[in-house]
Amino acid sequence: MKLQRKNRLRATALGALAVSGALVLTACGSDNNSGGDTGGNGGQTKAASNVKCDGAKGQLRASGSSAQKNAMDLWVKDYMAACSGVEINYNSSSSGEGIVAFNQGTVGFAGSDSALKPEEIADSKKICKTGQGINLPMVGGPIAVGFHLDGVDSLTLDAPTLAKIFDTKIKKWNDQAIAKLNPGAKLPDKAIQPFHRSEDSGTTQNLGKYLAATAPSDWKYEAEKKWPAPGGQAASGSSGVASQVKAVDGSIGYFELSFAASQKITTVDINTGGAAPVKASSENASKAIAAAKIKGTGKDLALDLDYTTKAEGAYPLVLVTYEVVCDTGNKADTLGTVKSFLTYTASDEGQQLLTEAGYAPIPEAINAKVRETVASLS
Amino acid sequence: MVSTTQTEIPPARPGGRSRPRPTGRLGDKIFLGLSQGSGILLLVLMASIAVFLSYRAAIAISKDEGNFFTTFDWNPAGSPPVFGIAVLLFGTVVSSIIAMVIAVPIAVGIALFISHYAPRRLAAPIAYVVDLLAAVPSIVYGIWGALVLVPYLEGLNLWLDQFFGWTYIFEKTEVGVARSLFTVGILLAIMILPIVTSVSREVFLQVPKMNEEAALALGATRWEVIRLSVLPFGRSGVISASMLGLGRALGETMAVATVLSPSFLISLHVLNPGGGTFAQNIAAKFGEADAFGRDALIASGLVLFVLTLLVNGAARLIIARRKEYSGANA
C-alpha cells in the first residue's frame, strides 16, 4: 500500500510536469495575427508610403473570415509600420463569427465571405444606430481545385465534370468524361477520392454557387456553407483539405489558391467554354470578378458574380470576401481608424499587395466605388 | 460506517444509517457549513447546466423542420432549418463501443500484469507510463492519429476487408483513407486505457490476501488464483472503471474531429470514411454557426449529456447490485 501511494504521487508529479510542459508549448503557438510573417511574402514588408493615418488612433479590433487572413496579415503589418501608435487586431475566426461579433458591437469591422443576409442587416441596425451594415468587396481570390494523381502533371476539367466528381457520380480517373477533356493524358484506372470541408465554410458555399450556376443539371444542391453532397471525404479547414490532397494519391479537393502554392499542389485548369482552358491565378480571377455586377442597394456593394463568364483568360471559380462596416453610425472611437485602414486596403498599393499572397485585386471599376464609400463612412 | 458498539454514539436510526451529531464546536460548524455548501453548489451547478441546455435546446427543437431524432442531416442554417441527431448518436455509440471492446481487455491485462505478474521494479514504471497517457492533450492524439495512425491503418483495413469482409461490419465498400469510425475507435481506446487500467489496478491490489492465499493453498496456479479470487472480487471495480472510460470516449472532441472524415450517413461498414459524433460535430460546426445554429448544437449537447447520465446511472446500478463483492468501489 505504501509503495502504491508513493507511486501514485510520483506519477502525479510526472503528469503535472508533462501537462505544464504542454501548456508552455501551446502558449507559444497561440495565433499571432498582428504582423507575423506569412509564408512566402518575405521581403515585401517595407513601410507603405501612401498610407494616410489621419484620424487613426488607438486600438481597432476586427474579426471574421479566415479566407482573407493572409491578406489582412500583410495589410495590418504595413499599416502599423506606417502609422505608429495605431494597433489593429484582426482575429481570423470565420465569417459567421465575424458577423456575430460585428452585430454585438465588439469589433470595428468584420470580414465575411458572403454578403450580409437580410436578418443580419436587421440586426446590424441596433449597433449602427443611424445606419446599417454594408458590404465592401475588398479581397478577391481564385478557389483552386487541386489534385494528386501520380503520373499526371496537368488536368483540364469543365464544370459538369467537376460537379460529377464532387458528387461522386464519376468514380474513376480514367472515366470517359475526364479523358475527353484531356486528350493525350495517361489517366490511370484509379478511384477518385474527392475531399471537401468538414466544417461550414464560405469556400464551400462559393464552389456550390459556381457549380449550380454553370452545371445546373449535374449539381442540384443549394449553395450553402455546409457541404451538401452525400459522398466523398471531409477534412477540417482549407489547410486540412490541402494536406489530404497532398498526401493521398488519387485525391481532388478545393481550397484558396495560396494553399495550393504553399503545399505545391497541382491545380486543375478550367474549361469555361472559352478559347482555351484557364489556369487558377490571381490575374485570371480578377478578370472574372470584373464581370460581376453590384447587387447591393445604397452604399452596400455586395457583388453578383458572373460564374458563367467565357471571357478570355477569366477564371470563373472565384470568391470575393467583404469587409462589413456601418454606413453611418460607426463608433466614434474607431471610425477614424476604420476609414484610414480601409482607405489603405482599397488603395492601388493595398490591392497590389494581394497578388503576392495568392489573392486577386478587386477590379478598378468596383474598387473606385469602394473607395468612394469608404470616404463617406461616418 | 460508524459502528454501533461505540457507547458515545446514539444507536442507529431506523433507516439503518447513523450520522455523527455536531459537537457544537466552531471548527465542526465551519466544516459542516463548508461541506454542505460544496454539496449544494455541485447540485446547483449541474441543475443550471441542465436548465441552460434544456432551455436553449427547446428553442432550437421547436423550430426544427425535420425530426430531431431521425433526420440524417445537420443544416440549421438552411431554409427550412433541418437537423437531427440520428447520425451523431450512432457514431458516438459505435465509436465508443469499438473503443471499449479494444481497450477493456487490454486494460484489464495491463492491470493484472502490474498487480500480479510483473516484478515490483517493472510494475512501477509501467504504471507511470500508462498514467502518463492520460496527460497527453487530446489534440495531440488527434494530430498523431491523423499523421501516423491513419496511414498505417490502411493496411489493416485492407486486411480486415479481405478476411473479415463477410461479417458485413468489416466490409469496406468505399475507397478512401482510413478516416473512419473504426480508426476513431482505436484512437479512443488508446485514450481511455489509462483510466480503465489505473482504476482496475487499484481494485486488483485490494483483493484480500487471504482469498488468494487460500486459493494457492488449495494448489491453484497463478491463473487459477486470478480467475477464482481476483476477477470475481474486482468485477464491479472493472465495470466502474470501464464506465469512466466510456464517459471519456463519449465526450472526446478534438481527437475525433481531427481524425474523422465526417458525413451525415449511417453505415454499419465501420471501415468506410464517414459518420460523426456529438462532440466532433459541435467542434466542427460551432465556428460558423449563427445564434440559431448554436442553439441546435446545444440541443445535440443535451442529448450527449443525457446519454452520459444514462451510462453513469447504468454503471451505478450494476455496481450496487454487486455490492457484496466490492470492497473498493462501491
mmCIF file of N, CA, C and O in Angstrom, chain A residues 7-54:
data_model
loop_
_atom_site.group_PDB
_atom_site.id
_atom_site.type_symbol
_atom_site.label_atom_id
_atom_site.label_comp_id
_atom_site.label_asym_id
_atom_site.label_seq_id
_atom_site.Cartn_x
_atom_site.Cartn_y
_atom_site.Cartn_z
ATOM 1 N N ASN A 7 4.009 5.607 -5.503
ATOM 2 C CA ASN A 7 3.959 5.551 -6.961
ATOM 3 C C ASN A 7 2.996 6.566 -7.527
ATOM 4 O O ASN A 7 3.277 7.240 -8.494
ATOM 5 N N ARG A 8 1.851 6.621 -6.855
ATOM 6 C CA ARG A 8 0.834 7.495 -7.408
ATOM 7 C C ARG A 8 1.293 8.945 -7.340
ATOM 8 O O ARG A 8 1.097 9.728 -8.245
ATOM 9 N N LEU A 9 1.937 9.279 -6.204
ATOM 10 C CA LEU A 9 2.463 10.629 -6.050
ATOM 11 C C LEU A 9 3.430 10.951 -7.183
ATOM 12 O O LEU A 9 3.368 11.987 -7.819
ATOM 13 N N ARG A 10 4.320 9.971 -7.404
ATOM 14 C CA ARG A 10 5.340 10.212 -8.420
ATOM 15 C C ARG A 10 4.713 10.350 -9.799
ATOM 16 O O ARG A 10 5.076 11.206 -10.578
ATOM 17 N N ALA A 11 3.708 9.500 -10.056
ATOM 18 C CA ALA A 11 3.036 9.569 -11.351
ATOM 19 C C ALA A 11 2.360 10.922 -11.515
ATOM 20 O O ALA A 11 2.400 11.534 -12.578
ATOM 21 N N THR A 12 1.763 11.393 -10.424
ATOM 22 C CA THR A 12 1.094 12.682 -10.498
ATOM 23 C C THR A 12 2.097 13.775 -10.826
ATOM 24 O O THR A 12 1.850 14.655 -11.642
ATOM 25 N N ALA A 13 3.252 13.701 -10.154
ATOM 26 C CA ALA A 13 4.274 14.708 -10.399
ATOM 27 C C ALA A 13 4.694 14.683 -11.859
ATOM 28 O O ALA A 13 4.784 15.723 -12.523
ATOM 29 N N LEU A 14 4.924 13.478 -12.365
ATOM 30 C CA LEU A 14 5.328 13.355 -13.767
ATOM 31 C C LEU A 14 4.250 13.911 -14.691
ATOM 32 O O LEU A 14 4.533 14.637 -15.629
ATOM 33 N N GLY A 15 2.994 13.537 -14.367
ATOM 34 C CA GLY A 15 1.866 14.007 -15.165
ATOM 35 C C GLY A 15 1.807 15.520 -15.144
ATOM 36 O O GLY A 15 1.666 16.167 -16.182
ATOM 37 N N ALA A 16 1.952 16.091 -13.968
ATOM 38 C CA ALA A 16 1.896 17.539 -13.847
ATOM 39 C C ALA A 16 2.998 18.174 -14.678
ATOM 40 O O ALA A 16 2.790 19.177 -15.366
ATOM 41 N N LEU A 17 4.168 17.558 -14.646
ATOM 42 C CA LEU A 17 5.295 18.061 -15.418
ATOM 43 C C LEU A 17 4.943 18.071 -16.902
ATOM 44 O O LEU A 17 5.139 19.053 -17.605
ATOM 45 N N ALA A 18 4.377 16.937 -17.356
ATOM 46 C CA ALA A 18 4.031 16.827 -18.770
ATOM 47 C C ALA A 18 2.988 17.867 -19.149
ATOM 48 O O ALA A 18 3.085 18.541 -20.174
ATOM 49 N N VAL A 19 1.981 18.019 -18.261
ATOM 50 C CA VAL A 19 0.916 18.963 -18.568
ATOM 51 C C VAL A 19 1.460 20.377 -18.634
ATOM 52 O O VAL A 19 1.208 21.127 -19.574
ATOM 53 N N SER A 20 2.288 20.745 -17.624
ATOM 54 C CA SER A 20 2.764 22.117 -17.633
ATOM 55 C C SER A 20 3.693 22.348 -18.815
ATOM 56 O O SER A 20 3.681 23.404 -19.430
ATOM 57 N N GLY A 21 4.449 21.308 -19.155
ATOM 58 C CA GLY A 21 5.297 21.426 -20.342
ATOM 59 C C GLY A 21 4.459 21.690 -21.573
ATOM 60 O O GLY A 21 4.749 22.578 -22.374
ATOM 61 N N ALA A 22 3.358 20.923 -21.684
ATOM 62 C CA ALA A 22 2.497 21.092 -22.848
ATOM 63 C C ALA A 22 1.881 22.478 -22.869
ATOM 64 O O ALA A 22 1.771 23.119 -23.912
ATOM 65 N N LEU A 23 1.520 22.973 -21.654
ATOM 66 C CA LEU A 23 0.928 24.303 -21.588
ATOM 67 C C LEU A 23 1.901 25.357 -22.079
ATOM 68 O O LEU A 23 1.553 26.243 -22.850
ATOM 69 N N VAL A 24 3.142 25.229 -21.620
ATOM 70 C CA VAL A 24 4.157 26.201 -22.029
ATOM 71 C C VAL A 24 4.296 26.185 -23.547
ATOM 72 O O VAL A 24 4.341 27.209 -24.210
ATOM 73 N N LEU A 25 4.317 24.955 -24.086
ATOM 74 C CA LEU A 25 4.488 24.832 -25.533
ATOM 75 C C LEU A 25 3.314 25.434 -26.293
ATOM 76 O O LEU A 25 3.490 26.166 -27.254
ATOM 77 N N THR A 26 2.079 25.122 -25.813
ATOM 78 C CA THR A 26 0.932 25.616 -26.566
ATOM 79 C C THR A 26 0.835 27.128 -26.443
ATOM 80 O O THR A 26 0.336 27.792 -27.338
ATOM 81 N N ALA A 27 1.289 27.680 -25.339
ATOM 82 C CA ALA A 27 1.209 29.119 -25.174
ATOM 83 C C ALA A 27 1.969 29.817 -26.294
ATOM 84 O O ALA A 27 1.582 30.877 -26.764
ATOM 85 N N CYS A 28 3.060 29.191 -26.760
ATOM 86 C CA CYS A 28 3.837 29.791 -27.828
ATOM 87 C C CYS A 28 3.101 29.714 -29.146
ATOM 88 O O CYS A 28 3.388 30.426 -30.080
ATOM 89 N N GLY A 29 2.145 28.769 -29.242
ATOM 90 C CA GLY A 29 1.505 28.555 -30.533
ATOM 91 C C GLY A 29 0.245 29.378 -30.726
ATOM 92 O O GLY A 29 -0.434 29.226 -31.715
ATOM 93 N N SER A 30 -0.085 30.241 -29.782
ATOM 94 C CA SER A 30 -1.325 30.998 -29.920
ATOM 95 C C SER A 30 -1.239 31.892 -31.146
ATOM 96 O O SER A 30 -0.160 32.298 -31.553
ATOM 97 N N ASP A 31 -2.401 32.186 -31.717
ATOM 98 C CA ASP A 31 -2.328 32.828 -33.030
ATOM 99 C C ASP A 31 -1.852 34.261 -32.891
ATOM 100 O O ASP A 31 -2.157 34.976 -31.974
ATOM 101 N N ASN A 32 -1.110 34.613 -33.900
ATOM 102 C CA ASN A 32 -0.380 35.852 -33.847
ATOM 103 C C ASN A 32 -0.746 36.578 -35.112
ATOM 104 O O ASN A 32 -0.033 36.535 -36.094
ATOM 105 N N ASN A 33 -1.913 37.209 -35.108
ATOM 106 C CA ASN A 33 -2.365 37.722 -36.401
ATOM 107 C C ASN A 33 -1.970 39.158 -36.650
ATOM 108 O O ASN A 33 -2.237 39.698 -37.698
ATOM 109 N N SER A 34 -1.349 39.795 -35.681
ATOM 110 C CA SER A 34 -0.965 41.158 -35.965
ATOM 111 C C SER A 34 0.495 41.201 -36.376
ATOM 112 O O SER A 34 1.346 41.545 -35.596
ATOM 113 N N GLY A 35 0.762 40.778 -37.550
ATOM 114 C CA GLY A 35 2.082 41.057 -38.105
ATOM 115 C C GLY A 35 3.000 39.884 -38.306
ATOM 116 O O GLY A 35 4.071 40.063 -38.841
ATOM 117 N N GLY A 36 2.640 38.669 -37.902
ATOM 118 C CA GLY A 36 3.530 37.533 -38.103
ATOM 119 C C GLY A 36 3.874 37.368 -39.574
ATOM 120 O O GLY A 36 3.110 37.742 -40.460
ATOM 121 N N ASP A 37 5.040 36.798 -39.853
ATOM 122 C CA ASP A 37 5.452 36.621 -41.233
ATOM 123 C C ASP A 37 4.638 35.506 -41.858
ATOM 124 O O ASP A 37 4.641 34.392 -41.385
ATOM 125 N N THR A 38 3.919 35.780 -42.908
ATOM 126 C CA THR A 38 3.189 34.716 -43.570
ATOM 127 C C THR A 38 4.049 34.169 -44.680
ATOM 128 O O THR A 38 4.669 34.912 -45.416
ATOM 129 N N GLY A 39 4.078 32.872 -44.793
ATOM 130 C CA GLY A 39 4.996 32.168 -45.677
ATOM 131 C C GLY A 39 5.038 32.746 -47.084
ATOM 132 O O GLY A 39 4.023 33.024 -47.699
ATOM 133 N N GLY A 40 6.218 32.935 -47.591
ATOM 134 C CA GLY A 40 6.366 33.308 -48.980
ATOM 135 C C GLY A 40 6.192 34.785 -49.270
ATOM 136 O O GLY A 40 6.253 35.209 -50.415
ATOM 137 N N ASN A 41 5.977 35.590 -48.235
ATOM 138 C CA ASN A 41 5.793 37.002 -48.500
ATOM 139 C C ASN A 41 6.963 37.845 -48.021
ATOM 140 O O ASN A 41 6.894 39.060 -47.991
ATOM 141 N N GLY A 42 7.995 37.190 -47.610
ATOM 142 C CA GLY A 42 9.139 37.912 -47.065
ATOM 143 C C GLY A 42 9.654 38.935 -48.049
ATOM 144 O O GLY A 42 9.504 38.804 -49.254
ATOM 145 N N GLY A 43 10.250 39.978 -47.544
ATOM 146 C CA GLY A 43 10.860 40.956 -48.425
ATOM 147 C C GLY A 43 9.915 42.070 -48.815
ATOM 148 O O GLY A 43 10.347 43.147 -49.187
ATOM 149 N N GLN A 44 8.618 41.826 -48.712
ATOM 150 C CA GLN A 44 7.669 42.862 -49.133
ATOM 151 C C GLN A 44 7.103 43.574 -47.916
ATOM 152 O O GLN A 44 5.916 43.805 -47.829
ATOM 153 N N THR A 45 7.939 43.913 -46.990
ATOM 154 C CA THR A 45 7.392 44.469 -45.760
ATOM 155 C C THR A 45 7.783 45.928 -45.571
ATOM 156 O O THR A 45 7.664 46.457 -44.487
ATOM 157 N N LYS A 46 8.226 46.563 -46.616
ATOM 158 C CA LYS A 46 8.620 47.975 -46.451
ATOM 159 C C LYS A 46 7.404 48.802 -46.051
ATOM 160 O O LYS A 46 6.272 48.497 -46.435
ATOM 161 N N ALA A 47 7.648 49.849 -45.271
ATOM 162 C CA ALA A 47 6.540 50.665 -44.823
ATOM 163 C C ALA A 47 5.852 51.291 -46.028
ATOM 164 O O ALA A 47 6.489 51.788 -46.942
ATOM 165 N N ALA A 48 4.532 51.196 -46.059
ATOM 166 C CA ALA A 48 3.801 51.747 -47.195
ATOM 167 C C ALA A 48 3.935 53.259 -47.174
ATOM 168 O O ALA A 48 3.788 53.887 -46.132
ATOM 169 N N SER A 49 4.190 53.830 -48.325
ATOM 170 C CA SER A 49 4.492 55.249 -48.361
ATOM 171 C C SER A 49 3.237 56.097 -48.408
ATOM 172 O O SER A 49 3.229 57.219 -47.948
ATOM 173 N N ASN A 50 2.159 55.537 -48.978
ATOM 174 C CA ASN A 50 0.989 56.383 -49.206
ATOM 175 C C ASN A 50 -0.088 56.216 -48.153
ATOM 176 O O ASN A 50 -1.211 56.662 -48.343
ATOM 177 N N VAL A 51 0.224 55.547 -47.070
ATOM 178 C CA VAL A 51 -0.793 55.358 -46.038
ATOM 179 C C VAL A 51 -1.107 56.704 -45.392
ATOM 180 O O VAL A 51 -0.210 57.439 -45.004
ATOM 181 N N LYS A 52 -2.384 57.025 -45.321
ATOM 182 C CA LYS A 52 -2.771 58.265 -44.619
ATOM 183 C C LYS A 52 -3.316 57.882 -43.249
ATOM 184 O O LYS A 52 -4.305 57.179 -43.149
ATOM 185 N N CYS A 53 -2.637 58.354 -42.247
ATOM 186 C CA CYS A 53 -3.029 57.943 -40.901
ATOM 187 C C CYS A 53 -3.984 58.939 -40.254
ATOM 188 O O CYS A 53 -4.256 58.845 -39.055
ATOM 189 N N ASP A 54 -4.482 59.893 -41.031
ATOM 190 C CA ASP A 54 -5.319 60.936 -40.424
ATOM 191 C C ASP A 54 -6.452 60.336 -39.623
ATOM 192 O O ASP A 54 -7.195 59.498 -40.135
#
